[in-house]
Amino acid sequence: MSTDTMEQVVVFKLGDQDYALDIMAVKEIIRMEKITKIPAAPDFIEGIISLRGSVIPIIDLSKRFGISGYDYIDNSDDAAVNSNKRIIVLQVKETVFGIIVDAVQEVMSIPENSLEPPPEVVSGTSFAGVQIDIAYLKGIAKVNDRLIILIDHNRILYGHETEELQQMAM
Amino acid sequence: MFSDVEISVFMDELEEKLQIINDNLLILEQDVNNQEVLQEIFRAAHTIKGSSGIMGYEKMTKLTHEIENLFDKIRSGKITVTSEMINVLFEALDVLKMLKDEITDPSLNVDISDVLSKLSSYFKSDSSESIEKAYDQAPLKQDSEQEKKSENIEVDDALAEVISEAELRGFTAYKIKVDLDEGCQMKEVRAFLIFETLQKSGEIVKSVPSAEDLQDGKFDLSFEVVYLTKEDQDQIKNMLMSIAEVENVQVSAISLQESETKREDSDDLKADKERSTDERETKSAKASATPAKEKTSKSAAASSAHAVKPVKTVRVDVQKLDNLMNLVGELVIERTRLNRFVELFESKYGSDELIESLSEMSNHLGYVAGELQEQIMKARMLPISQIFNRFPRMVRDTAQKLGKEIDFIVEGKETELDRNVIEMIGDPLIHLIRNAIDHGIETPEERVKKGKPRKGKLLLKASYHESHIVIIIEDDGKGIDVQKIREKAVERGLYDRETVERMSDKEVLDLIFRSGFSTKDEVSDLSGRGVGMDVVRTAIEQINGVVEVHSEINVGTRFTIRLPLTLAIIRSLMISLGDQIYAFPMANVQETLRVSEDEIKSIGNSEVIVVRDKIVPLLRLKEHFGIVDNTHEDADLSKELFVVIITSMDKCAAVVVDKLLGEQEVVIKSLGDYLGDIDGLSGATILGDGSVALIIDARGLVKQTKGVESREIEMAGVQYAS
């Protein structure tokens, strides 16, 4: 029965909005650390960090998704906010990478029937109070009056900027 | 069918035997009467014949059979070696190599008829016997030899030594007598299976008849082996009895005391008998080294023949070593953190016993991690003989083609270096060696005229020098005429006469590495060298190496290549831009300077500085990388700037940086597939505090010094200087 199927997700905050990622894609969650910037990299690549001996890229989700009016750097003066910041380390196929989030909330099981497909709107349309590129969404879940945006982890690396990345690899 | 493992063991063995034939043919060419060399080739060919027969590679069996026959004749003095024959033999060797490739790529479909007929033409001239007869005779002769030998294995000195050594390692030596079923159809296959089975849990150090004969089926229904294992008697017996068509197995332990007495007994025997035993021993030891398809038995046999300690090897995927290396890297980083805590505690609670012992632990951990890192690094290394072994043949062929006589000396084959470096260094070396033969060493007549020995000397030498490998290629040929290079440089419009005359000889010699300077026909005629020397330098620079040339007219030329031991670690100059740290590979850093803003000139749209009369394009790295500096700094004109002069492929650039932090050895990490290659960066490294520093790709950066072409700058430089 489809009502029984649950999706386990990690819920996190970017700004004031709740987002979630499939827990199977999450490798680990680490504290914020100093990120080494890479010159000439696309702007959504925040830089690299070392994760136990290997170098992994860190992606700024807000830039990646075109979430406007939000920059994680802006809050950097606020110590309370900063201490909640985390890097969620994901593995998609062979690639390990991290995303910066403002806070990790909880692990939650979302019943599949409470998941709605993303609204059929043009990308960039204001939605749930923030601007986000619809292409990265898997759906929206309504859990106890909270709206949680489910992100498609497969799209984070190679969204529709595949060409840009290929150029970088040249 | 045979498993991949068996095929790969066969391929390894084949490779080794082909190398033996190759090496010995080269010696044979110099010394046609060298019996030992003849034996070696004969044996190697015989082994290949045997094992390729088992594996079912018919063409290889056929060809090696012919080679074996030919050497059998040569051995017995029926045919004498001619230089033409050597050429045919080399040809046969090449075909063998092709056959080897055919195993992995059956589409090659190598034709062996041509070389076969060439080989057999040597028999035809020897009309007394047909080839077939010769072949029939070989086993006959061996059979009769065998009959002379006693059927029982005797323990002589060499064998006793192997056994006693094995006993120290916890092995027990057994004598095993295997009887095969009378109706056994393929006894050589049974023998092979028995060998395989035994070698799974131990080592066969000796067998009678020799393993070689066993594989050829040249034995009656029984044979004996001396076997080292940790299993007990019954287990061995059960193991063997489970093989089909094995009639009976007798296993008895060999104890050395017993064999000592036995030896004493045998001492009383006639010297004649003694000699034959010895002969047989060496023979079977060597023989067992060859067809037995297992490295361990090889080394064991080597130890019995030469009393060398057996080297045991395990094949490991490089990926696994890389993973290990990463783990050690983590260990080092954690240890650094631990150390910080020790310091923290110390400053907080003062020094007390607990902190002392914590600090001690941290130090020891650091030591162990360091050792571990070094050992893993070493595990990744391979001896340079991997590529050096290819050269004697190449030198011979090239020299023959050009009518030169060359004494090729190879030293330091055993020098070990990182496998990646080995892969990269082959081509540049071939280039340099070819050049030395082609343009360096003169023809014999010319040499005699000059009062030099007829034979030119070519030295290839590898050695360690501090944390580097130094490879030297040295000839005693005509050397490079510096004056001619000067002329050529002017002719080609690289410099004007005045500049060239002002350059030191060394600087002029370095010009041969410039791209555009060397094209094959033009330069090789006058300077003697320069065939794609820029390619050589580029390849060496790619692996963070340096190449230098030293030459004296009519004395010779020497190329010195300095390579890092590994590609994983490089010495770097650490600098900072804003709050980020970057590493410049030391191989590319020429010098560091302080210049004030008003020393910076502009040519066209580009900024340049003058370093000792040379114009160097300036690159402000911070702006180039678009780094926004939070640590505000005002552009004060009188302020001095730190400049790092980097060089790559005879181009320089002056890079402006914020601070110089010092030298450090860093472990290179790739940025990963996702980020791919980023202009101006070659990777990243993890610093002691766990943060990441980017490694600058000097080549890319120098290329990016935009605006003025470096050529134009040089031209401008000339004007500026004059």
CSV table of N, CA and C in Angstrom, one decimal, chain B residues 4 57 177 317 407:
chain,number,residue,atom,x,y,z
B,4,ASP,N,42.1,-16.2,-15.4
B,4,ASP,CA,42.8,-15.0,-15.6
B,4,ASP,C,44.1,-15.0,-14.8
B,57,TYR,N,49.2,-22.1,-26.6
B,57,TYR,CA,49.5,-21.1,-27.6
B,57,TYR,C,50.5,-21.8,-28.6
B,177,LYS,N,56.6,-38.7,-2.9
B,177,LYS,CA,56.7,-39.5,-4.1
B,177,LYS,C,55.3,-39.8,-4.6
B,317,ASP,N,46.7,-3.9,-5.8
B,317,ASP,CA,46.1,-2.8,-6.6
B,317,ASP,C,46.7,-1.5,-6.1
B,407,ASP,N,79.4,1.1,-26.8
B,407,ASP,CA,79.5,0.4,-25.5
B,407,ASP,C,78.5,1.0,-24.6
